[in-house]
Tab-separated table of C-alpha atoms and ligand atoms in Angstrom:
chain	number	residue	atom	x	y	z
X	1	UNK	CA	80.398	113.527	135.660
X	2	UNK	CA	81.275	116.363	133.068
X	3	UNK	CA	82.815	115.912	129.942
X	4	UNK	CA	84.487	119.190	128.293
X	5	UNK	CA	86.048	120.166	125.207
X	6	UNK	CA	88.857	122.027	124.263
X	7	UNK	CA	89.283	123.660	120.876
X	8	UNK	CA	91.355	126.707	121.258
X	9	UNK	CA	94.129	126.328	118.590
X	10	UNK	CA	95.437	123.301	117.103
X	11	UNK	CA	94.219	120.652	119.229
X	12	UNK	CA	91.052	118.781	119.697
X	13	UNK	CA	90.580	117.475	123.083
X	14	UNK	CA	87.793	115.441	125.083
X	15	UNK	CA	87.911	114.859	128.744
X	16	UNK	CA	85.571	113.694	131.743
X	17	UNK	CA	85.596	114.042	134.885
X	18	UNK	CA	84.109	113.140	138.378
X	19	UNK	CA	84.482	115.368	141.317
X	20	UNK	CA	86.282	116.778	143.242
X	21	UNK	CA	89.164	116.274	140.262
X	22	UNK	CA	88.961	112.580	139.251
X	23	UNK	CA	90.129	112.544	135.811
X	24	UNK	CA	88.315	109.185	134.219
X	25	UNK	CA	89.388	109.769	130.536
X	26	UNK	CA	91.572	112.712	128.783
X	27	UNK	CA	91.859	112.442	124.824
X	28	UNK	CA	93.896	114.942	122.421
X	29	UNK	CA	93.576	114.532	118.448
X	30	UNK	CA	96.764	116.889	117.857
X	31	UNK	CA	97.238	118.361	114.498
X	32	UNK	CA	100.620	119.235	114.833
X	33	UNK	CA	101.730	116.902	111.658
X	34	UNK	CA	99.294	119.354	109.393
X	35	UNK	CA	100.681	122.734	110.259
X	36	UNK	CA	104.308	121.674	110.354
X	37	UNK	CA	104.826	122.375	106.769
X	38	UNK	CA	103.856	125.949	107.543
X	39	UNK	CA	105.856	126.228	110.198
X	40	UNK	CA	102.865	127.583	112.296
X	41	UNK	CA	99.357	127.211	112.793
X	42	UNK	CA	96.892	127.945	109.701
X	43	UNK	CA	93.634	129.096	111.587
X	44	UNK	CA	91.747	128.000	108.802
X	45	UNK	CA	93.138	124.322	108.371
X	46	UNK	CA	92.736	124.330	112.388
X	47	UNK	CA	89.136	125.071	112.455
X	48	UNK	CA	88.626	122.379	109.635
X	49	UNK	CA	89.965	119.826	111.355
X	50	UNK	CA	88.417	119.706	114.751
X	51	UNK	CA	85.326	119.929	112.949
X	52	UNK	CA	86.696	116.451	111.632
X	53	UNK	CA	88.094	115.173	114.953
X	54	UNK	CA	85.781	116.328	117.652
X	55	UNK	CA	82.998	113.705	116.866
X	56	UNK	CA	85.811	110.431	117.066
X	57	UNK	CA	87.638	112.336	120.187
X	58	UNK	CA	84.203	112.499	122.074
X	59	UNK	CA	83.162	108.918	121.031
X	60	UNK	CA	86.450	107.428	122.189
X	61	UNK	CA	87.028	109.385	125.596
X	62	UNK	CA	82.920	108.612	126.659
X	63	UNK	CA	84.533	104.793	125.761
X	64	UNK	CA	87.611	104.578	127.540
X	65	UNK	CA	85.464	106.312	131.052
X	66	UNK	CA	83.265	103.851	130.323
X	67	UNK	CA	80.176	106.167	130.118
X	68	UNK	CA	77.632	107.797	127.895
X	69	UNK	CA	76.417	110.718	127.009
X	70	UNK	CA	73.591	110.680	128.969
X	71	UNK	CA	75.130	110.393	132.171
X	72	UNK	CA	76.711	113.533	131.906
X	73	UNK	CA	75.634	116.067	134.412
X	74	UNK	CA	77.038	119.067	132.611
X	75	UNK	CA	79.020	120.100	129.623
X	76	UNK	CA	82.074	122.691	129.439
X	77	UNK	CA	84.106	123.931	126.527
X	78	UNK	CA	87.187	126.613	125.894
X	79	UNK	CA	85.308	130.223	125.235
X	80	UNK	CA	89.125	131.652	124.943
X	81	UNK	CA	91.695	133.148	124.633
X	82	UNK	CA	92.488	131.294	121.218
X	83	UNK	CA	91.338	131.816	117.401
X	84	UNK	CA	88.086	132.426	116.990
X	85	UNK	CA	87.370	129.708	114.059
X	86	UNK	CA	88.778	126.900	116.472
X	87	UNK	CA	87.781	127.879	119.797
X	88	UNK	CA	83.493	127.953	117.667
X	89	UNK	CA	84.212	124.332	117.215
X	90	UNK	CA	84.401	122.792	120.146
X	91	UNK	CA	82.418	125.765	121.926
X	92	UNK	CA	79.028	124.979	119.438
X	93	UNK	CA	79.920	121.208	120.087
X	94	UNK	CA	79.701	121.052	123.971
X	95	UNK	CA	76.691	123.593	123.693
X	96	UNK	CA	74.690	121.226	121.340
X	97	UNK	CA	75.400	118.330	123.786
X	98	UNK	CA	74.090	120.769	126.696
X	99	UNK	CA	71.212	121.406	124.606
X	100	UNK	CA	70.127	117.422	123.520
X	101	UNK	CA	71.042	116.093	126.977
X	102	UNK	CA	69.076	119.461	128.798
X	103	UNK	CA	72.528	120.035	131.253
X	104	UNK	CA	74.165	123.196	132.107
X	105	UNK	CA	76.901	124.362	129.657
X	106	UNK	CA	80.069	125.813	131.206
X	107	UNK	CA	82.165	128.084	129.822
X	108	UNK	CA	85.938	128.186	130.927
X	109	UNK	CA	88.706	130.243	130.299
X	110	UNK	CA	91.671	128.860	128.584
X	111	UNK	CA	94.121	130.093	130.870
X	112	UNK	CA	92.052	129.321	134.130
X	113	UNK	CA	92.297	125.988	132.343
X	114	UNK	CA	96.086	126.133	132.293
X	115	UNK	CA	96.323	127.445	136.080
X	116	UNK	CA	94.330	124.586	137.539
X	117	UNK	CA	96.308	122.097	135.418
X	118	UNK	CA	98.461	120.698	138.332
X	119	UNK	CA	95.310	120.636	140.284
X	120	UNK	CA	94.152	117.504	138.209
X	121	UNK	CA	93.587	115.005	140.195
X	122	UNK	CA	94.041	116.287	143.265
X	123	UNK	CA	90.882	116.584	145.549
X	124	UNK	CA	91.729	119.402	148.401
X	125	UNK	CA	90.311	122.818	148.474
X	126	UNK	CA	91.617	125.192	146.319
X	127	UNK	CA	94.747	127.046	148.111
X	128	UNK	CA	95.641	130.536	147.272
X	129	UNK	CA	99.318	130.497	145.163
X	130	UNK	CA	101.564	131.951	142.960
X	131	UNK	CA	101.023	130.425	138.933
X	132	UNK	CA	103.455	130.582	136.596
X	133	UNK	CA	101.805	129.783	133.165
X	134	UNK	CA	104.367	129.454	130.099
X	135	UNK	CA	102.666	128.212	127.185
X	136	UNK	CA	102.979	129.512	123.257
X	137	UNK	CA	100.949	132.858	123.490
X	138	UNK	CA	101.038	133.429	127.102
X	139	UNK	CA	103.999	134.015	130.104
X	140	UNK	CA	101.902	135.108	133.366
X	141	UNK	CA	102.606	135.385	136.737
X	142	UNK	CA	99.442	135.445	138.627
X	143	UNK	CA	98.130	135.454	142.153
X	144	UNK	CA	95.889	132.847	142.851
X	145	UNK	CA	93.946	134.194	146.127
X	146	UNK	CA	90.983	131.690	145.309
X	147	UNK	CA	89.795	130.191	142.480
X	148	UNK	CA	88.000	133.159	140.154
X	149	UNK	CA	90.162	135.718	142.401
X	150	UNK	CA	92.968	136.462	140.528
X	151	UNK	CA	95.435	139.335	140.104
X	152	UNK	CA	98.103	139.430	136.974
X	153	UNK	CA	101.806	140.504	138.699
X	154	UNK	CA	103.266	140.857	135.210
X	155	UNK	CA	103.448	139.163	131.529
X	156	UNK	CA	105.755	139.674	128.807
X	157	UNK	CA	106.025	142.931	127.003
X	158	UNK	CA	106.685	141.085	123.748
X	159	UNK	CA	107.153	137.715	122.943
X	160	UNK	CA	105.437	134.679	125.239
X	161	UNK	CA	108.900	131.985	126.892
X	162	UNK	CA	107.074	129.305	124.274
X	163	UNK	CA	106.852	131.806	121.107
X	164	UNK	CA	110.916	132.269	122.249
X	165	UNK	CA	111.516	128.800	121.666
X	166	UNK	CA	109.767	128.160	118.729
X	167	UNK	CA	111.405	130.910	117.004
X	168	UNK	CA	114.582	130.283	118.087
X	169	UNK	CA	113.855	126.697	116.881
X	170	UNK	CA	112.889	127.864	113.608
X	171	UNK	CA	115.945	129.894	112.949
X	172	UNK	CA	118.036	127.122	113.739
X	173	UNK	CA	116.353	124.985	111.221
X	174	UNK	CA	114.769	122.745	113.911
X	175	UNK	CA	111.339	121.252	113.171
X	176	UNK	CA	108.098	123.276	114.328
X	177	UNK	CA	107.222	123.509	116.895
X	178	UNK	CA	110.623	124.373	118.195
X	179	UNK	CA	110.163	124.114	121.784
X	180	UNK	CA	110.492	120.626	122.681
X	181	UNK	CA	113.477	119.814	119.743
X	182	UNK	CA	115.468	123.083	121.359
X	183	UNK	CA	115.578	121.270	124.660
X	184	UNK	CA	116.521	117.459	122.837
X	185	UNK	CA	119.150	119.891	120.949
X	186	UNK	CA	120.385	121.171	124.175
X	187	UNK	CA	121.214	118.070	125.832
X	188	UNK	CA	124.823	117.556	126.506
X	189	UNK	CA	125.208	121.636	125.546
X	190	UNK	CA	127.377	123.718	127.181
X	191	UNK	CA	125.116	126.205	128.774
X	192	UNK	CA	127.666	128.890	129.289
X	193	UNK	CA	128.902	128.928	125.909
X	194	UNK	CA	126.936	131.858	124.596
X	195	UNK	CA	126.251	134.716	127.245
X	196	UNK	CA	122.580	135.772	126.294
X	197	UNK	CA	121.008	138.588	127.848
X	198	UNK	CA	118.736	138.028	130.746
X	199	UNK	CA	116.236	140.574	130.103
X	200	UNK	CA	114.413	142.312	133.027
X	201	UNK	CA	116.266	139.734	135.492
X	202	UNK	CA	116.762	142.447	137.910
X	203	UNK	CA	113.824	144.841	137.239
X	204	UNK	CA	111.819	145.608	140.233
X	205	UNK	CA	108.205	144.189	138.608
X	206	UNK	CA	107.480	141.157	137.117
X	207	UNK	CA	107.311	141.928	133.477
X	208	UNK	CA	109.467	139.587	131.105
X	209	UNK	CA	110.891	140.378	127.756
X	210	UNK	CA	112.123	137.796	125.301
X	211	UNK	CA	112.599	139.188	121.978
X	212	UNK	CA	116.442	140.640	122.592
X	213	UNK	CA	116.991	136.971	123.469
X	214	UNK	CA	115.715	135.720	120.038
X	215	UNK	CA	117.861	138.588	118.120
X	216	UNK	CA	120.938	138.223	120.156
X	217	UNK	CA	120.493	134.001	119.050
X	218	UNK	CA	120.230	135.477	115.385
X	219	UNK	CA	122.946	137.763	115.382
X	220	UNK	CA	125.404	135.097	116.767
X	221	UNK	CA	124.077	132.886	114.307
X	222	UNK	CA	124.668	135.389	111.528
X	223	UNK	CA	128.372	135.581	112.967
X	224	UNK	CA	128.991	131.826	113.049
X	225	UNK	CA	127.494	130.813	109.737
X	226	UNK	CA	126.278	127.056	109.588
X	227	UNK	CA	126.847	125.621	113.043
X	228	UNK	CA	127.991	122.087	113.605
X	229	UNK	CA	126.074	119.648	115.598
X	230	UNK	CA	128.203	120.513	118.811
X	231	UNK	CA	127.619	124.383	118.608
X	232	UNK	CA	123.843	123.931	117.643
X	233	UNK	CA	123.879	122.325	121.079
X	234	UNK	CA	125.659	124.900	122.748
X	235	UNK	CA	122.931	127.440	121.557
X	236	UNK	CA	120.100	125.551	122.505
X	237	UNK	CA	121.677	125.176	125.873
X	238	UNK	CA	123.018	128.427	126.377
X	239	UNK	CA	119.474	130.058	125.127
X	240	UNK	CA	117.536	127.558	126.970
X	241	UNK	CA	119.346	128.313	130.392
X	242	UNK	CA	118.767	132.688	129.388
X	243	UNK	CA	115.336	131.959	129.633
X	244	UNK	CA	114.929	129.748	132.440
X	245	UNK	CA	117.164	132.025	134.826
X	246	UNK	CA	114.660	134.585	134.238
X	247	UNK	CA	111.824	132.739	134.499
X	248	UNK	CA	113.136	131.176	137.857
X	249	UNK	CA	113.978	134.391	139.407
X	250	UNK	CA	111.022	135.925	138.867
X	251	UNK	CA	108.405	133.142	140.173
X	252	UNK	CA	110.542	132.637	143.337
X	253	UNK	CA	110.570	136.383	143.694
X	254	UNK	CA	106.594	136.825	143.220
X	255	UNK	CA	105.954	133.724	145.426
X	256	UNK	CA	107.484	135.761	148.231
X	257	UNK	CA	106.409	138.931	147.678
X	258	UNK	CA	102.907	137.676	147.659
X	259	UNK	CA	103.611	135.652	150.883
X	260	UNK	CA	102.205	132.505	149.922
X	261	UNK	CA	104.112	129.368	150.421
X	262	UNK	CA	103.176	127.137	146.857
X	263	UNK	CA	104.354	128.118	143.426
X	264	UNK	CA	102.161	126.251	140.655
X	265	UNK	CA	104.005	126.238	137.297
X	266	UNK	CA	102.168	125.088	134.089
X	267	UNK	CA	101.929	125.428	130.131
X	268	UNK	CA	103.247	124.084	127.711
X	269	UNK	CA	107.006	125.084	128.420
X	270	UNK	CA	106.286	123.584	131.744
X	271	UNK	CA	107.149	120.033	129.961
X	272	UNK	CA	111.311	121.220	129.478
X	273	UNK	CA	112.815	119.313	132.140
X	274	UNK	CA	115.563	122.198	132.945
X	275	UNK	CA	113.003	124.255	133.771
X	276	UNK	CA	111.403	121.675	135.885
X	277	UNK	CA	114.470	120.914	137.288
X	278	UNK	CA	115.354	124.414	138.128
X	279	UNK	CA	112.348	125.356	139.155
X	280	UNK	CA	112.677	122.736	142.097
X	281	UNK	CA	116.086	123.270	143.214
X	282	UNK	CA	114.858	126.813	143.710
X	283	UNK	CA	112.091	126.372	145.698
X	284	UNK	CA	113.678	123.478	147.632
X	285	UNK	CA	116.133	126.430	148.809
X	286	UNK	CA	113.292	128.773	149.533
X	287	UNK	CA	111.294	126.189	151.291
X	288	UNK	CA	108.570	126.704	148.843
X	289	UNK	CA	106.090	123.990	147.677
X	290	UNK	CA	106.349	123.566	144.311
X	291	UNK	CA	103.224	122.201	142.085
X	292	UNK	CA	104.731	121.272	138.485
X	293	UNK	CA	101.872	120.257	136.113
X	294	UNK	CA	102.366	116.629	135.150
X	295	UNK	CA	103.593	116.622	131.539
X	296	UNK	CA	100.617	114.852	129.950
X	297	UNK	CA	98.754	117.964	131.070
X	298	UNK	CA	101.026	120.608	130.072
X	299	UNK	CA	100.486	121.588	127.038
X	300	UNK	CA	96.592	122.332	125.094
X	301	UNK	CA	94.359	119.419	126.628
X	302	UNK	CA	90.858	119.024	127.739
X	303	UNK	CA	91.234	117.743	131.347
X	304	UNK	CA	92.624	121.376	132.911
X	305	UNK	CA	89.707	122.387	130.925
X	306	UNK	CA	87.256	119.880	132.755
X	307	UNK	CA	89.186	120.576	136.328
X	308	UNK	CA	88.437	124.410	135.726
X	309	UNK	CA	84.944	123.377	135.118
X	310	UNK	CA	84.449	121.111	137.837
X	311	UNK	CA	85.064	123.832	140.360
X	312	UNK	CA	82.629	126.281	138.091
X	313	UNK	CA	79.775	123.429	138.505
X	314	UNK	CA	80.121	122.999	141.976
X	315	UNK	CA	79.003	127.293	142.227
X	316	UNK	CA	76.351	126.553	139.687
X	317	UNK	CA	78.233	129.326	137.157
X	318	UNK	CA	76.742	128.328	134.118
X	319	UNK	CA	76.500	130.476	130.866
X	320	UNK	CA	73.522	130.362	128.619
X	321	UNK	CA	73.879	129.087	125.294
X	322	UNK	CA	74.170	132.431	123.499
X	323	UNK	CA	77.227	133.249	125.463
X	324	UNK	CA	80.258	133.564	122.756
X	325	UNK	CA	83.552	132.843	122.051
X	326	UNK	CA	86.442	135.611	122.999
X	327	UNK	CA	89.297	135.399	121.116
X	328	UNK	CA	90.640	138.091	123.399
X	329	UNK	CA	89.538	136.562	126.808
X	330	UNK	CA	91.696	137.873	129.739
X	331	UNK	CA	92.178	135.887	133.249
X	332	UNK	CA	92.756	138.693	135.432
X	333	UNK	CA	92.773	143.070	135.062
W	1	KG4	O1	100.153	125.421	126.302
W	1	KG4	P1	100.467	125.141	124.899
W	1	KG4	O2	100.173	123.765	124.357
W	1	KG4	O3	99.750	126.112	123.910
W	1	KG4	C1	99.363	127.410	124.196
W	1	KG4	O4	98.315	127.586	124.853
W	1	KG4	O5	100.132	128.302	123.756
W	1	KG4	O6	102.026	125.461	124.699
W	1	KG4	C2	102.684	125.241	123.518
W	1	KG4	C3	104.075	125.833	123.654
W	1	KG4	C4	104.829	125.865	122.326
W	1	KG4	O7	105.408	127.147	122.169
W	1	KG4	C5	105.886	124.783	122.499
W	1	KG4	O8	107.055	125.000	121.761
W	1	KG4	C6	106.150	124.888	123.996
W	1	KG4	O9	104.882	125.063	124.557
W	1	KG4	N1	106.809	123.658	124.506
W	1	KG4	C7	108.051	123.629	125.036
W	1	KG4	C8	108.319	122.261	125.331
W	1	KG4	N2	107.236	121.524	124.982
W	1	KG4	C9	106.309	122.398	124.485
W	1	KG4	N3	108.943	124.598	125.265
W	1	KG4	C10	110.125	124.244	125.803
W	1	KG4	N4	110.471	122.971	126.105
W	1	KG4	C11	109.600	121.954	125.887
W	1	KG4	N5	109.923	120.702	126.185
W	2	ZN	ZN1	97.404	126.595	126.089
């Protein structure tokens, strides 16, 4: 068994599991009420409070696997990317365990983390794919020829699809963080409403760009003035559906180019059910397996960071205790 932590930004997360990718307990602490008055995260407050939460989230996931400490044959943690203050939490935690218990420490990558995510709980070998990871900070495509072989097809040039919606959230006046209440706002929107630009939809790489998106929202908004409850609608449907074309396109597009026959999608955007939805009816017509994280798992938690892990223990890649934290860690040149 292996019990990791996960610390990178405003969650504190426990998890163990049991190879291959038996997830026996997954706890997240989230501190989402705290920051909301700030409308973001306050690295500061963050770091503060996993220091607070990481002792009761470790206590209660060992309880609900119904294990201890000691049976733990190694210990992992997030190294990054993240802030630095939070990711040191949970990092000096798990590295402290490996120390009193005298079992490897493993050190995972947040975004491997994210990658593996639908592979949680399922036990076959790793299979080369095409990952689409849309969180808060991060929109990748990446080839997945094996697990630690990766090559980056393209990211955003500005902001990440999750940033997108919370700012777009934000300017609407829609509680932080603005992903999840755009896409209750947009239900029962008219989708068509507002003709958004689809930025780089037919550019021959796989770069994204979503910051015209956000100030083409604003400048409509400035031209409407207060909207009523049916308009807000409209423009969380009509941005919501902007972004998801492009976000489509370009995943079906890489899965082919790269010839592989799955397309893993996860992140935290990976909970919006449009997406999800479109997502399938795409690769349903492209005959292409799709692997959609389960929600639970989608956005910051400590089981992708365990499932990463698992497959790290099983090639004995362990880092020593004075590895650090990388604020700035990258998944793939
Ligand atoms: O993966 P995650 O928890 O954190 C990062 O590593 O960044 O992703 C959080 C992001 C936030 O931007 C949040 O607004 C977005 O995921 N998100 C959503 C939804 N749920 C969370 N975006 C769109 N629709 C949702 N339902
Ligand atoms: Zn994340």
């Amino acid at each position: 068994m292996l019990l990791a932590l996960e610390s990178s930004c405003d969650e504190t997360a426990a998890a163990i599991m049991r190879p291959p990718a038996e997830l026996l307990a997954s706890e997240i602490s989230s501190q989402v009420a705290k920051h909301r008055p700030y409308g973001g995260v306050v690295p500061e407050l963050a770091s503060r409070n996993h220091l607070v939460s990481l002792r009761p989230v470790i206590e209660t996931t060992l309880e609900k696997a119904n294990a201890e400490l000691s049976q733990m044959d190694a210990f992992a943690a997030t190294a990054g990317p993240g802030l630095a203050s939070s990711l040191l939490m949970g990092n000096t935690a798990a590295k402290s365990l490996s120390l009193a218990c005298d079992k490897p420490f493993i050190s995972v990558n947040h975004m491997e983390g994210h990658l593996l995510s639908p592979f949680i709980g399922d036990d076959r070998e790793f299979r080369p794919h095409v990952a689409l990871i849309v969180s808060g900070g991060h929109t990748l495509l990446i080839h997945a020829r094996g697990f630690g072989d990766y090559k980056k097809l393209g990211t955003t040039r500005d902001d990440a699809a999750g940033e997108a919606f919370d700012k777009v959230g934000k300017m609407l006046g829609l509680p932080y963080p603005g992903g999840p209440e755009v896409e209750k706002t947009a239900v029962g929107g008219d989708p068509q409403r507002f003709d958004f630009p689809r930025a780089m939809l037919n550019s021959k790489d796989f770069a994204f760009s979503f910051s015209g998106l956000k100030t083409s929202v604003l400048y409509t908004l400035q031209k409407l003035g207060e909207p009523d409850a049916a308009t807000l609608s409209d423009l969380c449907a009509s941005f919501q559906t902007a972004v998801i074309e492009v976000l489509v396109a370009k995943a079906a597009k890489a899965t082919r180019s790269c010839g592989e026959r799955t397309l893993a999608v996860s992140g935290g955007v990976a909970c919006n059910n449009a997406l999800r939805e479109a997502l399938a009816a795409r690769c349903d017509e492209d005959g292409i397996e799709l692997l959609a994280v389960d929600k639970t798992h989608s956005t910051d938690n400590a089981a992708m960071i365990a499932r990463a892990a698992i497959e790290k223990f099983q090639r004995q890649d362990y880092a020593p205790l004075t590895s650090d934290v990388d604020p700035n860690l990258s998944l793939a040149p």
